[in-house]
């Protein structure tokens, strides 16, 4: 996609949110993990331009550099270090992950992935935004696994905010 189209669509979404009363918004920066560095550069450039323009109008825009959770631990040879460095170089960008259904992944493996993400966030002093347990499978207990990883990160000095969203599986889990 070209830069003009990405900016146009981003600007339209922000204008719509602003028109309906939104004064702060967080958006995924899809494409920032593209193998083509031009795609990531286009997305970040559009974000910076729109963020700055809308800030002057009173809309705070924050971006999420999102990855599939295992990529934070270097799965499939992914360079999470470089990805996190690029995200951190842009003001108002946080680190994020979409986790999928964690029911089929051993908890220790998921916890290692969460710990890797939190370590990237800790060393760069960035907040984290997660889509965790976004499934109708009550066996998916990513929130509990993440809590253990977060506790360990807090013990190492990580103090940034964390948002857990889309945790639909919580509603299906039995009472503790």
GROMACS .gro file of N, CA and C in nm:
model
  528
    1UNK      N    1   0.085  -0.118   0.000
    1UNK     CA    2   0.000   0.000   0.000
    1UNK      C    3   0.088   0.123   0.000
    2UNK      N    4   0.039   0.229  -0.063
    2UNK     CA    5   0.121   0.348  -0.070
    2UNK      C    6   0.097   0.439   0.050
    3UNK      N    7   0.190   0.528   0.073
    3UNK     CA    8   0.188   0.615   0.192
    3UNK      C    9   0.063   0.703   0.195
    4UNK      N   10   0.022   0.753   0.080
    4UNK     CA   11  -0.095   0.841   0.075
    4UNK      C   12  -0.220   0.765   0.119
    5UNK      N   13  -0.234   0.642   0.074
    5UNK     CA   14  -0.352   0.563   0.110
    5UNK      C   15  -0.351   0.528   0.258
    6UNK      N   16  -0.236   0.491   0.312
    6UNK     CA   17  -0.228   0.458   0.455
    6UNK      C   18  -0.263   0.581   0.539
    7UNK      N   19  -0.208   0.695   0.505
    7UNK     CA   20  -0.239   0.819   0.580
    7UNK      C   21  -0.387   0.854   0.566
    8UNK      N   22  -0.442   0.838   0.446
    8UNK     CA   23  -0.582   0.871   0.423
    8UNK      C   24  -0.673   0.786   0.512
    9UNK      N   25  -0.647   0.656   0.515
    9UNK     CA   26  -0.732   0.567   0.595
    9UNK      C   27  -0.713   0.592   0.744
   10UNK      N   28  -0.590   0.616   0.786
   10UNK     CA   29  -0.565   0.645   0.927
   10UNK      C   30  -0.632   0.776   0.967
   11UNK      N   31  -0.619   0.876   0.883
   11UNK     CA   32  -0.680   1.006   0.912
   11UNK      C   33  -0.832   0.995   0.918
   12UNK      N   34  -0.891   0.918   0.827
   12UNK     CA   35  -1.037   0.901   0.827
   12UNK      C   36  -1.082   0.836   0.958
   13UNK      N   37  -1.012   0.733   1.001
   13UNK     CA   38  -1.049   0.665   1.125
   13UNK      C   39  -1.039   0.760   1.244
   14UNK      N   40  -0.933   0.839   1.249
   14UNK     CA   41  -0.917   0.933   1.359
   14UNK      C   42  -1.021   1.044   1.353
   15UNK      N   43  -1.052   1.093   1.234
   15UNK     CA   44  -1.155   1.197   1.220
   15UNK      C   45  -1.290   1.145   1.267
   16UNK      N   46  -1.320   1.022   1.233
   16UNK     CA   47  -1.447   0.962   1.274
   16UNK      C   48  -1.453   0.948   1.426
   17UNK      N   49  -1.346   0.898   1.486
   17UNK     CA   50  -1.342   0.885   1.632
   17UNK      C   51  -1.357   1.021   1.699
   18UNK      N   52  -1.286   1.120   1.649
   18UNK     CA   53  -1.292   1.255   1.705
   18UNK      C   54  -1.433   1.314   1.693
   19UNK      N   55  -1.493   1.297   1.576
   19UNK     CA   56  -1.628   1.347   1.552
   19UNK      C   57  -1.727   1.291   1.654
   20UNK      N   58  -1.706   1.167   1.694
   20UNK     CA   59  -1.798   1.103   1.788
   20UNK      C   60  -1.756   1.120   1.934
   21UNK      N   61  -1.663   1.212   1.960
   21UNK     CA   62  -1.631   1.249   2.097
   21UNK      C   63  -1.505   1.189   2.155
   22UNK      N   64  -1.436   1.106   2.081
   22UNK     CA   65  -1.314   1.045   2.132
   22UNK      C   66  -1.205   1.152   2.148
   23UNK      N   67  -1.132   1.146   2.259
   23UNK     CA   68  -1.022   1.240   2.280
   23UNK      C   69  -0.890   1.169   2.306
   24UNK      N   70  -0.894   1.038   2.314
   24UNK     CA   71  -0.772   0.956   2.324
   24UNK      C   72  -0.802   0.822   2.258
   25UNK      N   73  -0.707   0.774   2.180
   25UNK     CA   74  -0.729   0.649   2.107
   25UNK      C   75  -0.597   0.574   2.092
   26UNK      N   76  -0.606   0.445   2.095
   26UNK     CA   77  -0.490   0.358   2.073
   26UNK      C   78  -0.521   0.274   1.950
   27UNK      N   79  -0.425   0.267   1.859
   27UNK     CA   80  -0.445   0.194   1.734
   27UNK      C   81  -0.330   0.098   1.707
   28UNK      N   82  -0.363  -0.015   1.648
   28UNK     CA   83  -0.258  -0.109   1.607
   28UNK      C   84  -0.187  -0.053   1.486
   29UNK      N   85  -0.058  -0.068   1.483
   29UNK     CA   86   0.021  -0.024   1.370
   29UNK      C   87   0.053  -0.147   1.284
   30UNK      N   88  -0.051  -0.197   1.217
   30UNK     CA   89  -0.035  -0.316   1.134
   30UNK      C   90   0.065  -0.288   1.022
   31UNK      N   91   0.151  -0.384   0.998
   31UNK     CA   92   0.252  -0.370   0.894
   31UNK      C   93   0.389  -0.336   0.948
   32UNK      N   94   0.398  -0.303   1.076
   32UNK     CA   95   0.529  -0.268   1.131
   32UNK      C   96   0.622  -0.389   1.140
   33UNK      N   97   0.566  -0.509   1.130
   33UNK     CA   98   0.651  -0.629   1.133
   33UNK      C   99   0.669  -0.689   0.994
   34UNK      N  100   0.641  -0.612   0.892
   34UNK     CA  101   0.656  -0.660   0.754
   34UNK      C  102   0.801  -0.692   0.724
   35UNK      N  103   0.821  -0.792   0.641
   35UNK     CA  104   0.956  -0.824   0.595
   35UNK      C  105   1.009  -0.714   0.503
   36UNK      N  106   0.921  -0.637   0.446
   36UNK     CA  107   0.960  -0.526   0.360
   36UNK      C  108   0.973  -0.400   0.446
   37UNK      N  109   1.094  -0.351   0.468
   37UNK     CA  110   1.112  -0.235   0.556
   37UNK      C  111   1.039  -0.110   0.508
   38UNK      N  112   1.008  -0.105   0.379
   38UNK     CA  113   0.934   0.012   0.327
   38UNK      C  114   0.792   0.015   0.383
   39UNK      N  115   0.733  -0.101   0.406
   39UNK     CA  116   0.598  -0.107   0.461
   39UNK      C  117   0.599  -0.052   0.604
   40UNK      N  118   0.691  -0.101   0.686
   40UNK     CA  119   0.700  -0.052   0.824
   40UNK      C  120   0.726   0.098   0.826
   41UNK      N  121   0.816   0.145   0.741
   41UNK     CA  122   0.846   0.288   0.736
   41UNK      C  123   0.723   0.369   0.697
   42UNK      N  124   0.644   0.317   0.605
   42UNK     CA  125   0.521   0.385   0.562
   42UNK      C  126   0.422   0.393   0.677
   43UNK      N  127   0.405   0.285   0.749
   43UNK     CA  128   0.310   0.283   0.861
   43UNK      C  129   0.354   0.380   0.970
   44UNK      N  130   0.481   0.374   1.008
   44UNK     CA  131   0.529   0.465   1.113
   44UNK      C  132   0.519   0.611   1.069
   45UNK      N  133   0.552   0.640   0.944
   45UNK     CA  134   0.543   0.778   0.895
   45UNK      C  135   0.399   0.828   0.898
   46UNK      N  136   0.305   0.743   0.857
   46UNK     CA  137   0.164   0.782   0.861
   46UNK      C  138   0.119   0.805   1.005
   47UNK      N  139   0.162   0.717   1.094
   47UNK     CA  140   0.126   0.732   1.235
   47UNK      C  141   0.177   0.865   1.291
   48UNK      N  142   0.305   0.894   1.268
   48UNK     CA  143   0.364   1.017   1.322
   48UNK      C  144   0.292   1.140   1.267
   49UNK      N  145   0.267   1.139   1.138
   49UNK     CA  146   0.199   1.254   1.077
   49UNK      C  147   0.058   1.273   1.133
   50UNK      N  148  -0.018   1.164   1.140
   50UNK     CA  149  -0.155   1.173   1.193
   50UNK      C  150  -0.156   1.205   1.342
   51UNK      N  151  -0.068   1.140   1.417
   51UNK     CA  152  -0.059   1.167   1.561
   51UNK      C  153  -0.036   1.316   1.587
   52UNK      N  154   0.059   1.372   1.516
   52UNK     CA  155   0.094   1.513   1.537
   52UNK      C  156  -0.021   1.605   1.495
   53UNK      N  157  -0.082   1.575   1.381
   53UNK     CA  158  -0.192   1.659   1.333
   53UNK      C  159  -0.310   1.655   1.429
   54UNK      N  160  -0.345   1.536   1.477
   54UNK     CA  161  -0.462   1.523   1.565
   54UNK      C  162  -0.433   1.571   1.706
   55UNK      N  163  -0.310   1.567   1.749
   55UNK     CA  164  -0.274   1.620   1.881
   55UNK      C  165  -0.307   1.770   1.887
   56UNK      N  166  -0.280   1.841   1.779
   56UNK     CA  167  -0.311   1.985   1.774
   56UNK      C  168  -0.460   2.012   1.785
   57UNK      N  169  -0.542   1.913   1.749
   57UNK     CA  170  -0.688   1.928   1.756
   57UNK      C  171  -0.745   1.877   1.888
   58UNK      N  172  -0.660   1.816   1.970
   58UNK     CA  173  -0.706   1.769   2.100
   58UNK      C  174  -0.732   1.620   2.109
   59UNK      N  175  -0.682   1.543   2.012
   59UNK     CA  176  -0.697   1.398   2.015
   59UNK      C  177  -0.560   1.336   2.037
   60UNK      N  178  -0.544   1.265   2.148
   60UNK     CA  179  -0.420   1.195   2.178
   60UNK      C  180  -0.423   1.059   2.110
   61UNK      N  181  -0.323   1.032   2.027
   61UNK     CA  182  -0.317   0.907   1.951
   61UNK      C  183  -0.193   0.829   1.994
   62UNK      N  184  -0.216   0.704   2.031
   62UNK     CA  185  -0.108   0.615   2.071
   62UNK      C  186  -0.109   0.495   1.977
   63UNK      N  187   0.007   0.449   1.935
   63UNK     CA  188   0.017   0.334   1.846
   63UNK      C  189   0.069   0.212   1.919
   64UNK      N  190   0.027   0.095   1.871
   64UNK     CA  191   0.074  -0.032   1.927
   64UNK      C  192   0.151  -0.108   1.820
   65UNK      N  193   0.278  -0.132   1.847
   65UNK     CA  194   0.360  -0.216   1.760
   65UNK      C  195   0.334  -0.360   1.803
   66UNK      N  196   0.246  -0.425   1.731
   66UNK     CA  197   0.192  -0.556   1.767
   66UNK      C  198   0.267  -0.669   1.699
   67UNK      N  199   0.286  -0.777   1.772
   67UNK     CA  200   0.342  -0.900   1.718
   67UNK      C  201   0.263  -1.019   1.769
   68UNK      N  202   0.265  -1.127   1.693
   68UNK     CA  203   0.217  -1.255   1.743
   68UNK      C  204   0.308  -1.293   1.860
   69UNK      N  205   0.252  -1.329   1.973
   69UNK     CA  206   0.325  -1.345   2.099
   69UNK      C  207   0.458  -1.421   2.086
   70UNK      N  208   0.463  -1.538   2.022
   70UNK     CA  209   0.591  -1.611   2.017
   70UNK      C  210   0.704  -1.534   1.948
   71UNK      N  211   0.670  -1.440   1.861
   71UNK     CA  212   0.774  -1.364   1.793
   71UNK      C  213   0.857  -1.280   1.888
   72UNK      N  214   0.799  -1.241   2.001
   72UNK     CA  215   0.875  -1.163   2.100
   72UNK      C  216   0.992  -1.243   2.156
   73UNK      N  217   0.983  -1.375   2.152
   73UNK     CA  218   1.091  -1.461   2.200
   73UNK      C  219   1.179  -1.509   2.085
   74UNK      N  220   1.162  -1.449   1.967
   74UNK     CA  221   1.247  -1.483   1.853
   74UNK      C  222   1.201  -1.603   1.773
   75UNK      N  223   1.076  -1.645   1.789
   75UNK     CA  224   1.024  -1.759   1.713
   75UNK      C  225   1.039  -1.732   1.563
   76UNK      N  226   1.062  -1.838   1.488
   76UNK     CA  227   1.071  -1.832   1.342
   76UNK      C  228   1.186  -1.742   1.296
   77UNK      N  229   1.285  -1.721   1.384
   77UNK     CA  230   1.399  -1.638   1.349
   77UNK      C  231   1.370  -1.488   1.347
   78UNK      N  232   1.258  -1.448   1.406
   78UNK     CA  233   1.220  -1.306   1.404
   78UNK      C  234   1.313  -1.225   1.494
   79UNK      N  235   1.354  -1.108   1.447
   79UNK     CA  236   1.443  -1.020   1.523
   79UNK      C  237   1.360  -0.924   1.609
   80UNK      N  238   1.317  -0.973   1.725
   80UNK     CA  239   1.233  -0.893   1.815
   80UNK      C  240   1.310  -0.774   1.871
   81UNK      N  241   1.439  -0.789   1.886
   81UNK     CA  242   1.522  -0.680   1.939
   81UNK      C  243   1.515  -0.559   1.845
   82UNK      N  244   1.534  -0.582   1.717
   82UNK     CA  245   1.530  -0.472   1.619
   82UNK      C  246   1.388  -0.414   1.609
   83UNK      N  247   1.289  -0.502   1.615
   83UNK     CA  248   1.150  -0.456   1.609
   83UNK      C  249   1.119  -0.364   1.727
   84UNK      N  250   1.159  -0.406   1.847
   84UNK     CA  251   1.134  -0.326   1.967
   84UNK      C  252   1.212  -0.194   1.963
   85UNK      N  253   1.334  -0.199   1.912
   85UNK     CA  254   1.412  -0.075   1.899
   85UNK      C  255   1.343   0.023   1.806
   86UNK      N  256   1.293  -0.026   1.694
   86UNK     CA  257   1.224   0.062   1.599
   86UNK      C  258   1.098   0.121   1.663
   87UNK      N  259   1.021   0.038   1.731
   87UNK     CA  260   0.900   0.087   1.798
   87UNK      C  261   0.935   0.194   1.900
   88UNK      N  262   1.039   0.170   1.978
   88UNK     CA  263   1.079   0.264   2.083
   88UNK      C  264   1.130   0.396   2.028
   89UNK      N  265   1.170   0.397   1.903
   89UNK     CA  266   1.222   0.520   1.844
   89UNK      C  267   1.111   0.618   1.807
   90UNK      N  268   0.986   0.575   1.820
   90UNK     CA  269   0.871   0.659   1.785
   90UNK      C  270   0.794   0.696   1.911
   91UNK      N  271   0.778   0.822   1.934
   91UNK     CA  272   0.703   0.871   2.049
   91UNK      C  273   0.559   0.819   2.044
   92UNK      N  274   0.507   0.786   2.161
   92UNK     CA  275   0.368   0.740   2.177
   92UNK      C  276   0.339   0.605   2.112
   93UNK      N  277   0.442   0.521   2.100
   93UNK     CA  278   0.422   0.384   2.052
   93UNK      C  279   0.452   0.290   2.169
   94UNK      N  280   0.365   0.194   2.190
   94UNK     CA  281   0.381   0.093   2.294
   94UNK      C  282   0.401  -0.043   2.228
   95UNK      N  283   0.448  -0.140   2.305
   95UNK     CA  284   0.464  -0.275   2.253
   95UNK      C  285   0.337  -0.355   2.279
   96UNK      N  286   0.306  -0.445   2.187
   96UNK     CA  287   0.185  -0.524   2.203
   96UNK      C  288   0.199  -0.664   2.148
   97UNK      N  289   0.102  -0.747   2.183
   97UNK     CA  290   0.099  -0.884   2.132
   97UNK      C  291  -0.045  -0.930   2.120
   98UNK      N  292  -0.067  -1.008   2.017
   98UNK     CA  293  -0.192  -1.083   2.006
   98UNK      C  294  -0.152  -1.228   2.030
   99UNK      N  295  -0.225  -1.291   2.119
   99UNK     CA  296  -0.180  -1.419   2.173
   99UNK      C  297  -0.248  -1.540   2.113
  100UNK      N  298  -0.363  -1.523   2.052
  100UNK     CA  299  -0.434  -1.639   2.002
  100UNK      C  300  -0.486  -1.723   2.117
  101UNK      N  301  -0.525  -1.845   2.085
  101UNK     CA  302  -0.574  -1.938   2.186
  101UNK      C  303  -0.454  -2.009   2.248
  102UNK      N  304  -0.427  -1.979   2.374
  102UNK     CA  305  -0.311  -2.037   2.441
  102UNK      C  306  -0.339  -2.174   2.503
  103UNK      N  307  -0.459  -2.227   2.485
  103UNK     CA  308  -0.495  -2.354   2.547
  103UNK      C  309  -0.406  -2.469   2.499
  104UNK      N  310  -0.360  -2.462   2.374
  104UNK     CA  311  -0.280  -2.571   2.319
  104UNK      C  312  -0.130  -2.551   2.338
  105UNK      N  313  -0.091  -2.440   2.395
  105UNK     CA  314   0.051  -2.410   2.418
  105UNK      C  315   0.084  -2.439   2.564
  106UNK      N  316   0.190  -2.512   2.591
  106UNK     CA  317   0.227  -2.536   2.732
  106UNK      C  318   0.246  -2.403   2.805
  107UNK      N  319   0.197  -2.395   2.929
  107UNK     CA  320   0.201  -2.270   3.003
  107UNK      C  321   0.343  -2.216   3.019
  108UNK      N  322   0.441  -2.304   3.040
  108UNK     CA  323   0.577  -2.255   3.057
  108UNK      C  324   0.629  -2.189   2.928
  109UNK      N  325   0.585  -2.240   2.814
  109UNK     CA  326   0.624  -2.181   2.686
  109UNK      C  327   0.559  -2.043   2.669
  110UNK      N  328   0.430  -2.034   2.699
  110UNK     CA  329   0.361  -1.905   2.691
  110UNK      C  330   0.422  -1.805   2.789
  111UNK      N  331   0.454  -1.852   2.909
  111UNK     CA  332   0.514  -1.762   3.008
  111UNK      C  333   0.649  -1.710   2.959
  112UNK      N  334   0.728  -1.794   2.893
  112UNK     CA  335   0.857  -1.750   2.838
  112UNK      C  336   0.836  -1.643   2.731
  113UNK      N  337   0.732  -1.658   2.651
  113UNK     CA  338   0.701  -1.558   2.548
  113UNK      C  339   0.661  -1.425   2.613
  114UNK      N  340   0.575  -1.433   2.714
  114UNK     CA  341   0.535  -1.311   2.786
  114UNK      C  342   0.656  -1.245   2.852
  115UNK      N  343   0.741  -1.325   2.913
  115UNK     CA  344   0.861  -1.270   2.978
  115UNK      C  345   0.950  -1.198   2.876
  116UNK      N  346   0.963  -1.256   2.758
  116UNK     CA  347   1.044  -1.192   2.654
  116UNK      C  348   0.986  -1.057   2.615
  117UNK      N  349   0.855  -1.052   2.593
  117UNK     CA  350   0.789  -0.925   2.560
  117UNK      C  351   0.813  -0.824   2.672
  118UNK      N  352   0.792  -0.864   2.795
  118UNK     CA  353   0.807  -0.772   2.907
  118UNK      C  354   0.952  -0.726   2.925
  119UNK      N  355   1.046  -0.811   2.892
  119UNK     CA  356   1.186  -0.769   2.900
  119UNK      C  357   1.217  -0.664   2.793
  120UNK      N  358   1.164  -0.683   2.673
  120UNK     CA  359   1.180  -0.579   2.570
  120UNK      C  360   1.117  -0.448   2.617
  121UNK      N  361   1.001  -0.456   2.677
  121UNK     CA  362   0.933  -0.336   2.727
  121UNK      C  363   1.010  -0.273   2.843
  122UNK      N  364   1.059  -0.357   2.933
  122UNK     CA  365   1.132  -0.304   3.051
  122UNK      C  366   1.258  -0.229   3.008
  123UNK      N  367   1.335  -0.287   2.919
  123UNK     CA  368   1.461  -0.224   2.882
  123UNK      C  369   1.440  -0.095   2.803
  124UNK      N  370   1.322  -0.078   2.745
  124UNK     CA  371   1.292   0.043   2.668
  124UNK      C  372   1.193   0.135   2.739
  125UNK      N  373   1.152   0.093   2.860
  125UNK     CA  374   1.057   0.171   2.940
  125UNK      C  375   0.928   0.202   2.862
  126UNK      N  376   0.871   0.097   2.804
  126UNK     CA  377   0.748   0.111   2.725
  126UNK      C  378   0.632   0.036   2.788
  127UNK      N  379   0.512   0.091   2.780
  127UNK     CA  380   0.392   0.018   2.821
  127UNK      C  381   0.366  -0.102   2.728
  128UNK      N  382   0.275  -0.188   2.770
  128UNK     CA  383   0.238  -0.307   2.692
  128UNK      C  384   0.086  -0.312   2.678
  129UNK      N  385   0.042  -0.356   2.560
  129UNK     CA  386  -0.099  -0.374   2.528
  129UNK      C  387  -0.115  -0.515   2.473
  130UNK      N  388  -0.195  -0.598   2.540
  130UNK     CA  389  -0.212  -0.738   2.499
  130UNK      C  390  -0.355  -0.772   2.461
  131UNK      N  391  -0.367  -0.854   2.359
  131UNK     CA  392  -0.492  -0.924   2.332
  131UNK      C  393  -0.468  -1.066   2.384
  132UNK      N  394  -0.529  -1.097   2.495
  132UNK     CA  395  -0.502  -1.225   2.559
  132UNK      C  396  -0.634  -1.298   2.584
  133UNK      N  397  -0.633  -1.427   2.560
  133UNK     CA  398  -0.753  -1.510   2.578
  133UNK      C  399  -0.870  -1.460   2.493
  134UNK      N  400  -0.838  -1.418   2.371
  134UNK     CA  401  -0.941  -1.371   2.278
  134UNK      C  402  -0.998  -1.492   2.206
  135UNK      N  403  -1.075  -1.570   2.282
  135UNK     CA  404  -1.130  -1.695   2.232
  135UNK      C  405  -1.249  -1.735   2.319
  136UNK      N  406  -1.327  -1.825   2.268
  136UNK     CA  407  -1.438  -1.880   2.347
  136UNK      C  408  -1.399  -2.016   2.406
  137UNK      N  409  -1.271  -2.038   2.426
  137UNK     CA  410  -1.220  -2.162   2.483
  137UNK      C  411  -1.182  -2.136   2.629
  138UNK      N  412  -1.260  -2.192   2.720
  138UNK     CA  413  -1.237  -2.170   2.864
  138UNK      C  414  -1.102  -2.225   2.909
  139UNK      N  415  -1.040  -2.312   2.829
  139UNK     CA  416  -0.909  -2.367   2.866
  139UNK      C  417  -0.797  -2.266   2.845
  140UNK      N  418  -0.824  -2.161   2.771
  140UNK     CA  419  -0.722  -2.059   2.745
  140UNK      C  420  -0.709  -1.970   2.869
  141UNK      N  421  -0.596  -1.982   2.936
  141UNK     CA  422  -0.576  -1.913   3.064
  141UNK      C  423  -0.454  -1.821   3.057
  142UNK      N  424  -0.445  -1.746   2.948
  142UNK     CA  425  -0.332  -1.657   2.927
  142UNK      C  426  -0.321  -1.547   3.030
  143UNK      N  427  -0.434  -1.498   3.080
  143UNK     CA  428  -0.428  -1.392   3.181
  143UNK      C  429  -0.352  -1.440   3.304
  144UNK      N  430  -0.381  -1.562   3.349
  144UNK     CA  431  -0.312  -1.616   3.467
  144UNK      C  432  -0.163  -1.637   3.438
  145UNK      N  433  -0.133  -1.686   3.319
  145UNK     CA  434   0.007  -1.707   3.282
  145UNK      C  435   0.079  -1.573   3.271
  146UNK      N  436   0.014  -1.475   3.210
  146UNK     CA  437   0.073  -1.342   3.198
  146UNK      C  438   0.098  -1.281   3.336
  147UNK      N  439   0.006  -1.302   3.429
  147UNK     CA  440   0.022  -1.245   3.563
  147UNK      C  441   0.152  -1.292   3.628
  148UNK      N  442   0.187  -1.418   3.608
  148UNK     CA  443   0.314  -1.470   3.663
  148UNK      C  444   0.434  -1.400   3.597
  149UNK      N  445   0.427  -1.385   3.465
  149UNK     CA  446   0.537  -1.318   3.394
  149UNK      C  447   0.547  -1.171   3.435
  150UNK      N  448   0.433  -1.106   3.454
  150UNK     CA  449   0.433  -0.966   3.496
  150UNK      C  450   0.489  -0.952   3.637
  151UNK      N  451   0.454  -1.044   3.724
  151UNK     CA  452   0.508  -1.039   3.860
  151UNK      C  453   0.661  -1.047   3.856
  152UNK      N  454   0.715  -1.132   3.773
  152UNK     CA  455   0.861  -1.145   3.760
  152UNK      C  456   0.921  -1.016   3.702
  153UNK      N  457   0.853  -0.958   3.604
  153UNK     CA  458   0.902  -0.833   3.543
  153UNK      C  459   0.898  -0.719   3.644
  154UNK      N  460   0.793  -0.712   3.724
  154UNK     CA  461   0.784  -0.608   3.827
  154UNK      C  462   0.899  -0.624   3.927
  155UNK      N  463   0.933  -0.748   3.961
  155UNK     CA  464   1.043  -0.773   4.054
  155UNK      C  465   1.177  -0.726   3.995
  156UNK      N  466   1.186  -0.722   3.862
  156UNK     CA  467   1.309  -0.675   3.795
  156UNK      C  468   1.304  -0.525   3.768
  157UNK      N  469   1.196  -0.458   3.811
  157UNK     CA  470   1.190  -0.313   3.798
  157UNK      C  471   1.099  -0.260   3.688
  158UNK      N  472   1.028  -0.347   3.619
  158UNK     CA  473   0.937  -0.298   3.516
  158UNK      C  474   0.817  -0.231   3.583
  159UNK      N  475   0.794  -0.105   3.550
  159UNK     CA  476   0.689  -0.030   3.620
  159UNK      C  477   0.590   0.038   3.526
  160UNK      N  478   0.598   0.009   3.399
  160UNK     CA  479   0.509   0.074   3.301
  160UNK      C  480   0.369   0.013   3.306
  161UNK      N  481   0.270   0.088   3.257
  161UNK     CA  482   0.133   0.035   3.253
  161UNK      C  483   0.119  -0.082   3.155
  162UNK      N  484   0.025  -0.169   3.185
  162UNK     CA  485  -0.008  -0.283   3.101
  162UNK      C  486  -0.159  -0.289   3.084
  163UNK      N  487  -0.202  -0.310   2.961
  163UNK     CA  488  -0.345  -0.325   2.933
  163UNK      C  489  -0.369  -0.465   2.878
  164UNK      N  490  -0.466  -0.535   2.936
  164UNK     CA  491  -0.509  -0.666   2.886
  164UNK      C  492  -0.648  -0.648   2.828
  165UNK      N  493  -0.661  -0.672   2.701
  165UNK     CA  494  -0.791  -0.656   2.637
  165UNK      C  495  -0.835  -0.783   2.567
  166UNK      N  496  -0.961  -0.784   2.532
  166UNK     CA  497  -1.021  -0.893   2.455
  166UNK      C  498  -1.015  -1.025   2.532
  167UNK      N  499  -1.018  -1.020   2.662
  167UNK     CA  500  -1.003  -1.139   2.746
  167UNK      C  501  -1.137  -1.213   2.760
  168UNK      N  502  -1.194  -1.251   2.649
  168UNK     CA  503  -1.328  -1.311   2.648
  168UNK      C  504  -1.333  -1.446   2.717
  169UNK      N  505  -1.224  -1.522   2.716
  169UNK     CA  506  -1.225  -1.655   2.779
  169UNK      C  507  -1.248  -1.646   2.929
  170UNK      N  508  -1.218  -1.533   2.991
  170UNK     CA  509  -1.240  -1.519   3.136
  170UNK      C  510  -1.384  -1.545   3.175
  171UNK      N  511  -1.476  -1.500   3.091
  171UNK     CA  512  -1.617  -1.517   3.122
  171UNK      C  513  -1.661  -1.663   3.120
  172UNK      N  514  -1.582  -1.748   3.057
  172UNK     CA  515  -1.620  -1.888   3.043
  172UNK      C  516  -1.550  -1.981   3.144
  173UNK      N  517  -1.455  -1.925   3.220
  173UNK     CA  518  -1.380  -2.007   3.311
  173UNK      C  519  -1.457  -2.030   3.440
  174UNK      N  520  -1.440  -2.150   3.498
  174UNK     CA  521  -1.511  -2.179   3.623
  174UNK      C  522  -1.461  -2.091   3.737
  175UNK      N  523  -1.544  -2.073   3.837
  175UNK     CA  524  -1.504  -1.994   3.953
  175UNK      C  525  -1.384  -2.059   4.019
  176UNK      N  526  -1.295  -1.976   4.070
  176UNK     CA  527  -1.174  -2.028   4.137
  176UNK      C  528  -1.206  -2.071   4.278
   0.00000   0.00000   0.00000
